Coordinates of C-alpha atoms and ligand atoms in Angstrom, one line a residue:
Chain A
M465 CA -6.8 11.0 62.0
T466 CA -4.1 10.0 64.4
T467 CA -4.7 6.3 64.8
K468 CA -2.5 4.3 62.5
I469 CA -3.3 0.8 61.6
D470 CA -0.3 -1.4 62.3
K471 CA 0.7 -3.0 59.1
V472 CA 2.0 -6.4 59.2
G473 CA 5.5 -7.1 57.9
P474 CA 8.4 -4.8 57.0
V475 CA 6.2 -2.4 55.0
D476 CA 7.4 0.7 56.9
S477 CA 11.1 0.0 56.4
P478 CA 12.1 1.0 52.9
P479 CA 12.9 -2.0 50.6
P480 CA 16.6 -2.7 50.5
A481 CA 18.3 -0.7 47.8
P482 CA 19.6 -3.0 45.1
E483 CA 23.3 -3.5 45.7
N484 CA 25.6 -3.5 42.7
L485 CA 26.5 -7.0 42.1
K486 CA 30.2 -7.8 42.1
A487 CA 30.9 -10.8 39.9
I488 CA 33.6 -11.7 37.6
P489 CA 32.2 -11.7 34.1
V490 CA 32.6 -14.7 31.8
R491 CA 35.8 -14.4 29.9
H492 CA 35.3 -14.9 26.2
Y493 CA 38.8 -16.1 25.2
G494 CA 37.5 -17.3 21.8
R495 CA 36.5 -13.8 20.9
W496 CA 40.0 -12.5 21.7
V497 CA 41.7 -15.2 19.6
S498 CA 39.5 -14.7 16.6
A499 CA 39.9 -10.9 16.8
V500 CA 43.7 -11.3 16.8
I501 CA 43.6 -13.6 13.9
A502 CA 41.3 -11.3 11.9
I503 CA 43.5 -8.3 12.5
A504 CA 46.6 -10.2 11.6
L505 CA 45.1 -11.2 8.3
L506 CA 44.0 -7.7 7.6
V507 CA 47.5 -6.3 8.4
T508 CA 49.0 -8.9 6.0
L509 CA 46.7 -7.8 3.3
V510 CA 47.4 -4.2 3.7
L511 CA 51.2 -4.8 3.8
A512 CA 50.9 -6.9 0.7
F513 CA 49.3 -4.0 -1.2
A514 CA 51.6 -1.5 0.3
R515 CA 54.7 -3.5 -0.8
G516 CA 53.2 -4.4 -4.1
D517 CA 54.1 -2.4 -7.2
V518 CA 51.2 0.1 -6.9
D519 CA 51.6 3.7 -7.8
W520 CA 49.3 5.0 -5.1
N521 CA 49.8 8.6 -6.1
A522 CA 48.1 7.9 -9.4
I523 CA 44.7 7.4 -7.7
P524 CA 44.3 10.9 -6.2
E525 CA 45.9 12.4 -9.3
Y526 CA 43.2 11.0 -11.6
F527 CA 40.4 11.0 -9.1
F528 CA 38.9 14.2 -10.4
D529 CA 40.3 13.9 -13.9
S530 CA 37.9 15.3 -16.4
E531 CA 37.5 12.1 -18.3
V532 CA 36.9 10.2 -15.1
L533 CA 34.4 12.7 -14.0
R534 CA 32.6 12.4 -17.3
G535 CA 32.5 8.7 -16.8
V536 CA 31.0 9.2 -13.3
R537 CA 28.4 11.5 -14.6
N538 CA 27.5 9.1 -17.4
T539 CA 27.3 6.2 -15.0
V540 CA 25.0 8.1 -12.7
W541 CA 22.9 9.3 -15.6
I542 CA 22.5 5.9 -17.3
T543 CA 21.7 4.4 -13.9
I544 CA 18.9 6.9 -13.2
L545 CA 17.5 6.6 -16.7
S546 CA 17.6 2.9 -16.8
M547 CA 16.0 2.6 -13.4
A548 CA 13.3 5.2 -14.4
L549 CA 12.5 3.1 -17.5
G550 CA 12.6 -0.1 -15.4
V551 CA 10.3 1.2 -12.7
A552 CA 7.8 2.8 -15.1
L553 CA 7.6 -0.2 -17.4
G554 CA 7.7 -2.5 -14.3
I555 CA 4.6 -1.0 -12.8
I556 CA 2.8 -1.3 -16.1
L557 CA 3.8 -4.9 -16.5
A558 CA 2.8 -5.6 -12.9
V559 CA -0.7 -4.1 -13.5
M560 CA -0.9 -6.1 -16.7
R561 CA 0.1 -9.3 -15.0
L562 CA -2.6 -8.8 -12.4
S563 CA -5.3 -7.8 -14.8
K564 CA -8.2 -10.1 -15.5
N565 CA -7.6 -9.9 -19.2
P566 CA -5.8 -13.2 -20.1
V567 CA -4.1 -11.6 -23.2
T568 CA -2.5 -8.7 -21.3
S569 CA -1.5 -10.9 -18.4
S570 CA 0.1 -13.5 -20.7
I571 CA 2.0 -10.8 -22.6
A572 CA 3.4 -9.5 -19.3
W573 CA 4.2 -13.1 -18.3
G574 CA 6.1 -13.7 -21.6
Y575 CA 8.0 -10.4 -21.2
I576 CA 9.2 -11.3 -17.7
W577 CA 10.0 -14.8 -18.8
F578 CA 12.2 -13.7 -21.6
F579 CA 14.0 -10.8 -20.0
R580 CA 14.7 -12.6 -16.8
G581 CA 15.7 -15.7 -18.6
T582 CA 18.6 -14.2 -20.6
P583 CA 21.8 -12.6 -19.3
V584 CA 21.7 -8.8 -19.3
Y585 CA 25.2 -8.8 -21.0
V586 CA 23.7 -10.8 -23.9
Q587 CA 20.8 -8.4 -24.1
L588 CA 23.1 -5.4 -24.3
L589 CA 25.1 -7.0 -27.1
V590 CA 21.9 -7.9 -28.9
W591 CA 20.6 -4.3 -28.8
F592 CA 24.0 -3.0 -30.0
N593 CA 24.2 -5.5 -32.8
L594 CA 20.7 -5.3 -34.1
G595 CA 22.1 -3.3 -36.9
L596 CA 23.3 -6.5 -38.4
V597 CA 19.6 -7.6 -38.8
F598 CA 18.0 -4.2 -39.5
N599 CA 19.6 -1.8 -41.9
Y600 CA 17.0 0.9 -41.3
I601 CA 14.6 1.9 -38.6
N602 CA 11.4 3.1 -40.2
L603 CA 8.5 4.3 -38.1
G604 CA 6.5 5.4 -41.0
P605 CA 6.2 9.2 -41.2
I606 CA 7.4 9.8 -37.6
Y607 CA 11.0 8.7 -37.8
K608 CA 13.3 7.1 -40.3
D609 CA 17.1 6.6 -40.1
E610 CA 19.9 4.2 -40.6
W611 CA 20.1 1.7 -37.7
S612 CA 23.7 2.5 -36.8
D613 CA 22.9 6.2 -36.4
F614 CA 19.8 5.4 -34.4
M615 CA 21.2 2.8 -32.0
T616 CA 23.8 4.9 -30.3
P617 CA 25.8 3.4 -27.4
F618 CA 23.7 5.4 -25.1
L619 CA 20.4 4.1 -26.5
A620 CA 21.7 0.5 -26.5
A621 CA 22.8 0.8 -22.9
L622 CA 19.5 2.4 -21.9
L623 CA 17.4 -0.2 -23.6
G624 CA 19.6 -3.1 -22.6
L625 CA 19.6 -2.2 -18.9
G626 CA 16.1 -0.6 -18.6
L627 CA 14.1 -3.3 -20.4
N628 CA 15.9 -6.0 -18.4
E629 CA 15.3 -4.1 -15.2
A630 CA 11.6 -3.8 -16.0
A631 CA 11.2 -7.5 -15.7
Y632 CA 12.6 -7.6 -12.2
M633 CA 10.7 -4.5 -11.2
A634 CA 7.5 -6.0 -12.5
E635 CA 7.8 -8.9 -10.0
I636 CA 8.7 -6.5 -7.2
C637 CA 5.7 -4.3 -8.0
R638 CA 3.4 -7.3 -8.3
A639 CA 4.4 -8.5 -4.9
G640 CA 3.8 -5.0 -3.5
L641 CA 0.4 -4.6 -5.1
Q642 CA -0.7 -8.0 -3.9
A643 CA 0.4 -7.2 -0.3
V644 CA -2.2 -4.5 -0.1
D645 CA -5.3 -5.6 1.7
E646 CA -8.4 -6.2 -0.5
G647 CA -10.5 -4.2 2.0
Q648 CA -8.6 -1.1 0.8
T649 CA -9.7 -1.5 -2.7
E650 CA -13.2 -2.2 -1.6
A651 CA -13.3 0.9 0.7
S652 CA -12.0 3.0 -2.1
H653 CA -14.6 1.7 -4.6
A654 CA -17.3 2.1 -2.1
L655 CA -16.5 5.8 -1.9
G656 CA -17.0 6.1 -5.6
M657 CA -13.3 6.2 -6.6
S658 CA -12.5 4.7 -10.0
H659 CA -10.1 1.8 -10.6
A660 CA -7.4 4.2 -11.7
K661 CA -7.9 6.6 -8.8
T662 CA -7.9 3.6 -6.4
L663 CA -4.7 2.3 -7.8
R664 CA -3.0 5.7 -7.8
R665 CA -4.3 7.1 -4.5
V666 CA -4.9 4.0 -2.3
V667 CA -3.1 0.9 -3.5
L668 CA 0.2 2.2 -5.0
P669 CA 1.2 4.3 -2.0
Q670 CA 0.7 1.4 0.3
A671 CA 2.4 -1.0 -2.1
M672 CA 5.4 1.4 -2.0
R673 CA 6.3 0.2 1.5
V674 CA 6.8 -3.2 0.1
I675 CA 8.3 -2.0 -3.2
V676 CA 10.8 0.6 -2.0
P677 CA 13.3 -1.6 -0.1
P678 CA 14.0 -4.1 -2.9
T679 CA 13.9 -1.2 -5.4
G680 CA 16.7 0.5 -3.5
N681 CA 18.7 -2.7 -3.8
E682 CA 17.9 -2.8 -7.5
F683 CA 19.1 0.7 -7.9
I684 CA 22.4 -0.1 -6.2
N685 CA 22.7 -3.2 -8.3
M686 CA 22.0 -1.2 -11.4
L687 CA 24.7 1.2 -10.6
K688 CA 27.2 -1.7 -10.6
T689 CA 25.6 -3.4 -13.5
T690 CA 26.2 -0.3 -15.7
S691 CA 29.8 -1.3 -15.7
L692 CA 28.7 -3.8 -18.4
V693 CA 27.9 -1.1 -20.8
I694 CA 31.5 -1.1 -21.8
A695 CA 30.2 -3.8 -24.1
V696 CA 28.3 -1.3 -26.1
Q697 CA 31.0 1.3 -26.0
Y698 CA 29.1 3.7 -23.7
W699 CA 31.5 6.1 -21.9
D700 CA 30.8 5.1 -18.3
L701 CA 33.1 5.2 -15.3
L702 CA 34.7 1.9 -16.0
Q703 CA 35.3 2.7 -19.6
A704 CA 36.9 6.1 -18.6
T705 CA 39.2 4.6 -16.0
T706 CA 40.2 1.8 -18.3
N707 CA 41.0 4.3 -20.9
V708 CA 43.1 6.4 -18.5
G709 CA 44.8 3.2 -17.3
Q710 CA 45.8 2.2 -20.8
S711 CA 47.2 5.6 -21.7
T712 CA 49.1 6.0 -18.4
G713 CA 50.1 2.4 -17.8
A714 CA 48.5 2.5 -14.3
T715 CA 45.9 -0.1 -15.2
A716 CA 45.4 -1.6 -11.7
E717 CA 45.5 1.7 -10.0
M718 CA 42.7 3.0 -12.2
L719 CA 40.6 -0.1 -11.4
F720 CA 41.1 0.7 -7.7
L721 CA 40.0 4.3 -8.5
A722 CA 36.9 3.0 -10.3
A723 CA 36.1 0.8 -7.3
A724 CA 36.5 3.7 -5.0
W725 CA 34.1 5.8 -7.1
Y726 CA 31.5 2.9 -7.2
L727 CA 31.8 2.6 -3.4
I728 CA 31.1 6.3 -2.9
L729 CA 28.1 6.2 -5.2
T730 CA 26.6 3.1 -3.7
S731 CA 27.1 4.6 -0.2
V732 CA 25.2 7.8 -1.2
L733 CA 22.4 5.6 -2.6
S734 CA 22.2 3.6 0.6
V735 CA 21.6 6.8 2.6
G736 CA 19.0 7.9 0.1
Q737 CA 17.2 4.6 0.4
Y738 CA 17.1 4.9 4.2
Y739 CA 15.2 8.1 4.0
L740 CA 12.9 6.9 1.3
E741 CA 12.0 3.9 3.3
R742 CA 11.2 6.1 6.2
Y743 CA 9.0 8.2 4.2
Y744 CA 6.9 5.3 2.9
A745 CA 6.7 3.8 6.4
R746 CA 4.6 6.6 7.6
G747 CA 1.3 5.5 9.1
S748 CA 2.5 1.9 9.3
S749 CA 3.9 2.2 12.8
R750 CA 2.8 4.4 15.7
S751 CA 5.9 6.5 15.6
L752 CA 8.8 6.6 13.2
P753 CA 12.3 5.9 14.6
M754 CA 14.6 8.8 14.7
T755 CA 17.0 9.3 11.8
P756 CA 20.7 9.2 12.7
L757 CA 20.9 13.0 12.3
Q758 CA 18.0 13.5 14.7
K759 CA 19.6 11.1 17.2
I760 CA 22.8 13.1 17.1
R761 CA 20.9 16.4 17.5
V762 CA 18.9 15.1 20.5
N763 CA 22.0 13.7 22.1
L764 CA 23.9 16.9 21.7
L765 CA 21.0 19.0 23.1
S766 CA 20.4 16.7 26.0
G767 CA 24.0 16.1 26.8
S768 CA 24.3 19.1 29.0
N769 CA 21.4 18.1 31.2
R770 CA 22.7 14.7 31.7
Q771 CA 25.9 15.2 33.6
G772 CA 24.5 13.8 36.9
G773 CA 22.8 10.7 35.8
A774 CA 25.7 8.6 34.6
S775 CA 24.2 5.2 35.3
A776 CA 24.7 2.0 33.3
Chain B
M474 CA -42.8 7.2 -2.0
T475 CA -40.1 5.3 -3.8
P476 CA -38.3 2.9 -1.4
M477 CA -34.7 3.7 -0.8
V478 CA -33.8 0.1 -1.5
K479 CA -35.9 -2.5 -3.1
A480 CA -34.9 -6.1 -3.6
E481 CA -37.0 -8.6 -5.6
G482 CA -35.9 -12.2 -5.8
V483 CA -32.2 -11.3 -5.5
H484 CA -30.0 -14.4 -6.2
K485 CA -26.3 -14.5 -5.8
S486 CA -23.9 -17.5 -6.1
F487 CA -20.2 -17.9 -6.0
G488 CA -19.4 -20.6 -8.4
A489 CA -21.7 -23.5 -7.5
V490 CA -22.5 -22.1 -4.0
Q491 CA -25.8 -20.3 -3.8
V492 CA -25.4 -17.6 -1.1
L493 CA -28.6 -15.5 -1.7
K494 CA -31.6 -17.5 -2.7
G495 CA -34.2 -15.0 -3.5
I496 CA -34.2 -12.0 -1.2
D497 CA -37.3 -9.7 -1.2
L498 CA -37.3 -6.6 1.0
E499 CA -37.9 -2.9 1.0
V500 CA -36.2 -0.2 2.9
A501 CA -38.1 3.1 3.2
P502 CA -36.3 6.5 3.2
R503 CA -35.2 7.6 6.7
E504 CA -35.6 4.0 7.9
V505 CA -33.1 2.2 10.1
F506 CA -33.1 -1.3 8.8
C507 CA -31.4 -4.0 10.8
L508 CA -30.2 -7.3 9.3
I509 CA -29.5 -10.1 11.6
G510 CA -28.7 -13.8 11.1
P511 CA -26.1 -16.5 11.7
S512 CA -22.6 -16.4 10.2
G513 CA -22.5 -17.3 6.6
S514 CA -26.2 -16.5 6.0
G515 CA -25.3 -14.0 3.3
K516 CA -25.8 -10.7 5.1
S517 CA -22.5 -9.2 4.0
T518 CA -23.0 -10.5 0.5
F519 CA -26.4 -8.8 0.3
L520 CA -25.0 -5.5 1.6
R521 CA -22.2 -5.7 -1.0
C522 CA -24.7 -6.2 -3.8
I523 CA -26.5 -3.0 -2.9
N524 CA -23.5 -0.9 -3.9
H525 CA -22.5 -3.3 -6.6
L526 CA -19.3 -4.6 -5.0
E527 CA -20.9 -7.9 -6.0
K528 CA -23.0 -8.6 -9.1
I529 CA -26.3 -10.3 -8.5
N530 CA -27.1 -13.3 -10.7
S531 CA -30.8 -12.8 -11.0
G532 CA -33.7 -10.8 -9.6
R533 CA -33.9 -7.0 -9.3
L534 CA -32.2 -4.7 -6.9
S535 CA -32.8 -0.9 -7.0
V536 CA -31.6 2.0 -4.9
D537 CA -33.8 5.1 -4.9
G538 CA -35.7 3.9 -7.8
E539 CA -32.7 3.1 -10.0
L540 CA -31.4 -0.4 -10.8
V541 CA -28.1 -1.2 -9.3
G542 CA -25.4 -1.9 -11.9
Y543 CA -27.8 -1.9 -14.9
R544 CA -29.8 0.4 -17.1
Q545 CA -33.1 -0.7 -18.5
K546 CA -34.1 0.2 -22.0
G547 CA -37.4 -1.3 -23.1
D548 CA -37.2 -4.8 -21.7
K549 CA -33.4 -5.1 -22.1
L550 CA -30.8 -4.6 -19.4
Y551 CA -27.5 -2.9 -20.2
E552 CA -24.6 -3.3 -17.8
L553 CA -23.3 0.0 -16.5
R554 CA -19.8 1.1 -17.2
D555 CA -17.3 1.2 -14.3
R556 CA -17.4 5.0 -14.4
E557 CA -21.2 4.9 -14.0
V558 CA -21.1 2.4 -11.2
A559 CA -18.6 4.5 -9.4
E560 CA -20.8 7.5 -9.8
K561 CA -23.7 5.7 -8.2
R562 CA -21.6 4.5 -5.3
R563 CA -21.0 8.2 -4.3
D564 CA -24.4 8.3 -2.8
I565 CA -24.1 5.1 -0.8
G566 CA -21.8 5.2 2.2
M567 CA -20.3 1.9 3.5
V568 CA -18.8 1.1 6.9
F569 CA -16.8 -2.1 7.2
Q570 CA -16.3 -4.5 10.0
R571 CA -12.5 -4.0 9.8
F572 CA -12.7 -0.2 9.3
N573 CA -10.5 -0.3 6.1
L574 CA -9.2 3.2 6.7
F575 CA -6.4 4.2 4.4
P576 CA -3.4 3.7 6.7
H577 CA -1.1 6.1 4.8
M578 CA -3.4 9.0 5.4
T579 CA -4.2 10.8 8.6
A580 CA -7.8 10.8 9.9
L581 CA -8.5 14.1 8.2
E582 CA -6.9 13.0 4.9
N583 CA -9.0 9.9 5.0
V584 CA -12.2 12.0 5.3
I585 CA -11.3 14.5 2.6
E586 CA -10.0 12.0 0.1
A587 CA -13.2 11.1 -1.7
P588 CA -14.8 14.6 -1.7
V589 CA -11.6 16.0 -3.3
Q590 CA -10.8 13.1 -5.7
V591 CA -14.3 12.2 -6.7
K592 CA -16.5 15.2 -6.2
K593 CA -13.6 17.6 -7.1
E594 CA -14.2 19.8 -4.1
T595 CA -11.5 22.2 -3.2
K596 CA -9.3 21.1 -0.3
A597 CA -10.5 24.0 1.8
V598 CA -14.1 23.2 1.5
A599 CA -13.6 19.5 2.0
R600 CA -11.4 20.2 5.0
E601 CA -13.9 22.4 6.7
R602 CA -16.7 19.8 6.4
A603 CA -14.3 17.0 7.4
L604 CA -13.4 18.8 10.6
K605 CA -17.1 19.3 11.4
L606 CA -17.7 15.6 10.8
L607 CA -14.7 14.6 12.9
D608 CA -16.1 16.8 15.6
R609 CA -19.5 15.2 15.3
V610 CA -18.0 11.7 15.8
G611 CA -16.1 13.1 18.8
L612 CA -12.6 13.0 17.2
A613 CA -11.9 16.7 16.5
D614 CA -8.6 16.4 18.3
K615 CA -7.5 13.3 16.3
A616 CA -7.6 14.9 12.9
G617 CA -3.8 14.6 12.4
N618 CA -3.5 11.1 13.7
Y619 CA -2.8 8.1 11.4
P620 CA -5.1 5.2 11.8
S621 CA -2.4 3.1 13.5
Q622 CA -2.4 5.8 16.2
L623 CA -6.1 5.4 16.9
S624 CA -8.1 2.8 18.9
G625 CA -10.4 0.5 17.0
G626 CA -13.5 2.5 18.1
Q627 CA -11.8 5.7 17.0
Q628 CA -10.9 4.2 13.7
Q629 CA -14.5 3.1 13.1
R630 CA -15.8 6.5 13.9
V631 CA -13.3 8.1 11.4
A632 CA -14.6 5.5 8.9
I633 CA -18.1 6.7 9.5
A634 CA -17.0 10.3 9.1
R635 CA -15.3 9.3 5.8
A636 CA -18.5 7.8 4.5
L637 CA -20.6 10.8 5.6
A638 CA -18.2 13.2 3.8
M639 CA -19.7 12.1 0.5
E640 CA -23.1 13.2 1.8
P641 CA -24.7 9.8 1.0
K642 CA -28.4 9.2 1.0
L643 CA -28.0 5.7 2.2
M644 CA -25.5 4.2 4.7
L645 CA -24.6 0.5 4.8
F646 CA -23.0 -0.8 8.0
D647 CA -21.5 -4.3 8.0
E648 CA -21.1 -5.4 11.6
P649 CA -19.5 -2.1 12.5
T650 CA -18.8 -3.0 16.1
S651 CA -17.9 -6.7 15.8
A652 CA -14.2 -6.1 15.7
L653 CA -14.2 -3.8 18.7
D654 CA -13.5 -4.4 22.4
P655 CA -16.8 -4.3 24.4
E656 CA -16.0 -0.9 26.0
L657 CA -15.5 0.8 22.7
V658 CA -18.7 -0.4 21.1
G659 CA -20.8 2.2 22.9
D660 CA -19.1 5.2 21.2
V661 CA -19.7 3.9 17.8
L662 CA -23.3 3.0 18.5
D663 CA -23.9 6.5 19.8
V664 CA -22.7 8.0 16.6
M665 CA -25.0 5.7 14.6
R666 CA -27.9 6.5 16.9
G667 CA -27.2 10.2 16.2
L668 CA -27.3 9.5 12.5
A669 CA -30.6 7.7 12.8
E670 CA -32.1 10.7 14.7
D671 CA -31.0 13.0 11.9
G672 CA -33.0 10.9 9.5
M673 CA -30.3 9.0 7.6
T674 CA -31.5 5.8 5.9
M675 CA -29.4 3.0 7.2
I676 CA -29.0 -0.7 6.7
V677 CA -27.2 -2.2 9.6
V678 CA -25.9 -5.8 9.8
T679 CA -25.4 -6.3 13.5
H680 CA -25.2 -8.6 16.4
E681 CA -26.1 -5.8 18.8
M682 CA -29.7 -6.8 19.5
G683 CA -30.0 -3.9 21.9
F684 CA -29.2 -1.4 19.1
A685 CA -31.6 -3.2 16.8
R686 CA -34.4 -3.0 19.4
E687 CA -33.9 0.6 20.4
V688 CA -32.9 2.3 17.1
G689 CA -34.1 -0.1 14.5
D690 CA -37.4 0.7 12.7
S691 CA -37.5 -2.8 11.2
V692 CA -35.4 -5.9 11.5
V693 CA -34.9 -8.8 9.1
F694 CA -33.7 -12.2 10.2
M695 CA -31.8 -14.0 7.4
D696 CA -30.7 -17.6 7.3
D697 CA -29.1 -19.6 4.6
G698 CA -29.7 -17.0 1.9
V699 CA -33.3 -16.3 2.5
V700 CA -35.3 -13.8 4.6
V701 CA -36.9 -16.0 7.3
E702 CA -38.8 -13.3 9.3
S703 CA -39.1 -9.6 9.3
G704 CA -41.0 -6.8 11.0
N705 CA -40.9 -4.5 13.9
P706 CA -37.9 -5.1 16.1
R707 CA -39.9 -5.5 19.3
D708 CA -42.1 -8.2 17.7
V709 CA -39.3 -10.1 15.9
L710 CA -36.8 -9.9 18.7
T711 CA -39.1 -10.6 21.6
N712 CA -41.7 -12.7 20.0
P713 CA -40.2 -14.6 17.1
Q714 CA -42.6 -16.7 15.1
H715 CA -40.2 -19.1 13.3
E716 CA -38.2 -21.9 14.9
R717 CA -35.0 -20.8 13.2
T718 CA -35.4 -17.2 14.5
K719 CA -36.1 -18.5 18.0
S720 CA -33.1 -20.8 18.1
F721 CA -30.8 -18.0 16.7
L722 CA -32.1 -15.4 19.2
S723 CA -31.7 -17.9 22.1
K724 CA -28.0 -18.2 21.2
V725 CA -27.2 -14.5 20.9
L726 CA -29.3 -12.9 23.6
Ligands
ATP1087 N1 -16.0 -14.0 -2.8 C1 -16.6 -15.2 -2.3 N2 -16.3 -16.3 -2.9 C2 -16.8 -17.5 -2.5 N3 -17.7 -17.6 -1.5 C3 -18.0 -16.5 -0.8 C4 -17.5 -15.2 -1.2 N4 -18.0 -14.3 -0.4 C5 -18.8 -14.9 0.5 N5 -18.8 -16.3 0.2 C6 -19.6 -17.3 0.9 O1 -20.9 -16.8 1.0 C7 -21.5 -17.2 2.2 C8 -22.1 -16.0 2.9 O2 -21.1 -15.1 3.2 P1 -21.4 -13.7 3.9 O3 -20.1 -13.0 4.2 O4 -22.4 -12.9 3.1 O5 -22.1 -14.2 5.3 P2 -22.5 -13.3 6.5 O6 -23.9 -13.5 6.8 O7 -22.0 -11.9 6.3 O8 -21.6 -14.0 7.7 P3 -20.9 -13.3 8.9 O9 -21.9 -13.0 10.0 O10 -19.9 -14.3 9.3 O11 -20.2 -12.0 8.4 C9 -20.4 -17.8 3.1 O12 -20.6 -19.2 3.0 C10 -19.2 -17.5 2.4 O13 -18.2 -18.5 2.5
MG1088 MG1 -20.4 -10.7 7.2

């Protein structure tokens, strides 16, 4: 075919290439001013600390001190155990709270009411001082001991923190369980799955997506709350640094050291939470966003192929 | 021959609201039984009574000769335990309007879940059958996809495969195509047609009158909790006897 139909208009000429616009961008003077003020304040703060009577060398010197490390280990340990207790009991309480049985759901309600309604510091002290009320612990043939031998600082810390946490975890878990569509339970029952199987295989994994983010926050909070166990004489990070501070005279420095350790630990937990959330988000969106590590890898790999296309 | 499903005077109310007001019907084995009727007439409720997702208030309802949810000894009825109810549900597949696939599992995992968890099949055995079923519903290549990565029609076909994996003797469909875009309805209906040809007993709540006419062996028109009219689809759908049936059909056809 050689006859071409004449098209009307400038169809044959290629559309004009978009020219790069030349315009003077809006100047944000306010941003500059506020940045300068902020930096000035920061410098003042740093200078104040630098000129202050701080023995900065004491911090690296005692950073890996064996007593301090023992404190770090104990803090991590009591955090993990209290959270484990809190999560396990929290799930049970949440299921109780949602059960049709009015007795179990009221008991769960009462528990949550009590433990959320009193300060955790008071609860720790109560556990530690229960020896004033009970002389013995007597579980019949299973266990019998003097209370003061039974209620060690460790156990007081674990019960104080864990039982308190359970009340908060119960509410988090309840919200998670309730967020799962009823159709899921129905479909599972229709397939012949029991209540327990339905909960474990269908409902809980989906509730996790709602439960995990606030639980991560709880974990980080717990790590910081453990500093209260100094009240029950448990040898945690704060107790250790305080002790070192008293014996060396570097009280403030050791508090800085403790703060640095807490920061490191909470940062590690935040990274862990990121990956955990990712894991439980599977299936909820069409594709998971890349992790920072994956992004770096992709960027490094594709960097060599991208030299030419440096466009905005 | 024992009917697959037999309902006699089935009543169901939610609080003060009577939803089923005495349903009588029989579904024979290998029959494709279509339930039609206006919204709120109690079709879903009746279907859910059949696998005891809802408890009936009075009347008798039996599947394959056995009472649903109860055991009869003498003239006394004993309620079944949850475990026994679950056991009976294995033989009844159900497909929902909104699919209700498990979103945290892939298509394949959805299909093998119940055989592995309930029937205690090994993963290998369940997997093999699941792949065959997925192939049968035309989704062999989607086994590894999560439900969110599938279209509505594909999700519904996975849901059918999931129900079939338990090798049920009865399949309940509750408006399986109502949530689908029109162009996806055909694929799902084709799968159901194939099932019917293989002799599966099916109770289908549907607004697809074409399907009811072509595939259905009998059709029941329900309104306001009672069966108004029933019979051969050609008769009921083309030549309804009751005013209510006529006015309903004139609206949907
Ligand atoms: N769990 C429940 N509690 C209270 N009322 C209910 C419940 N389930 C259903 N109903 C009521 O029972 C009636 C029948 O509902 P059903 O879902 O069986 O109707 P349907 O025929 O399936 O309607 P549709 O075509 O809209 O699905 C409706 O009026 C509904 O509001
Ligand atoms: Mg319905």
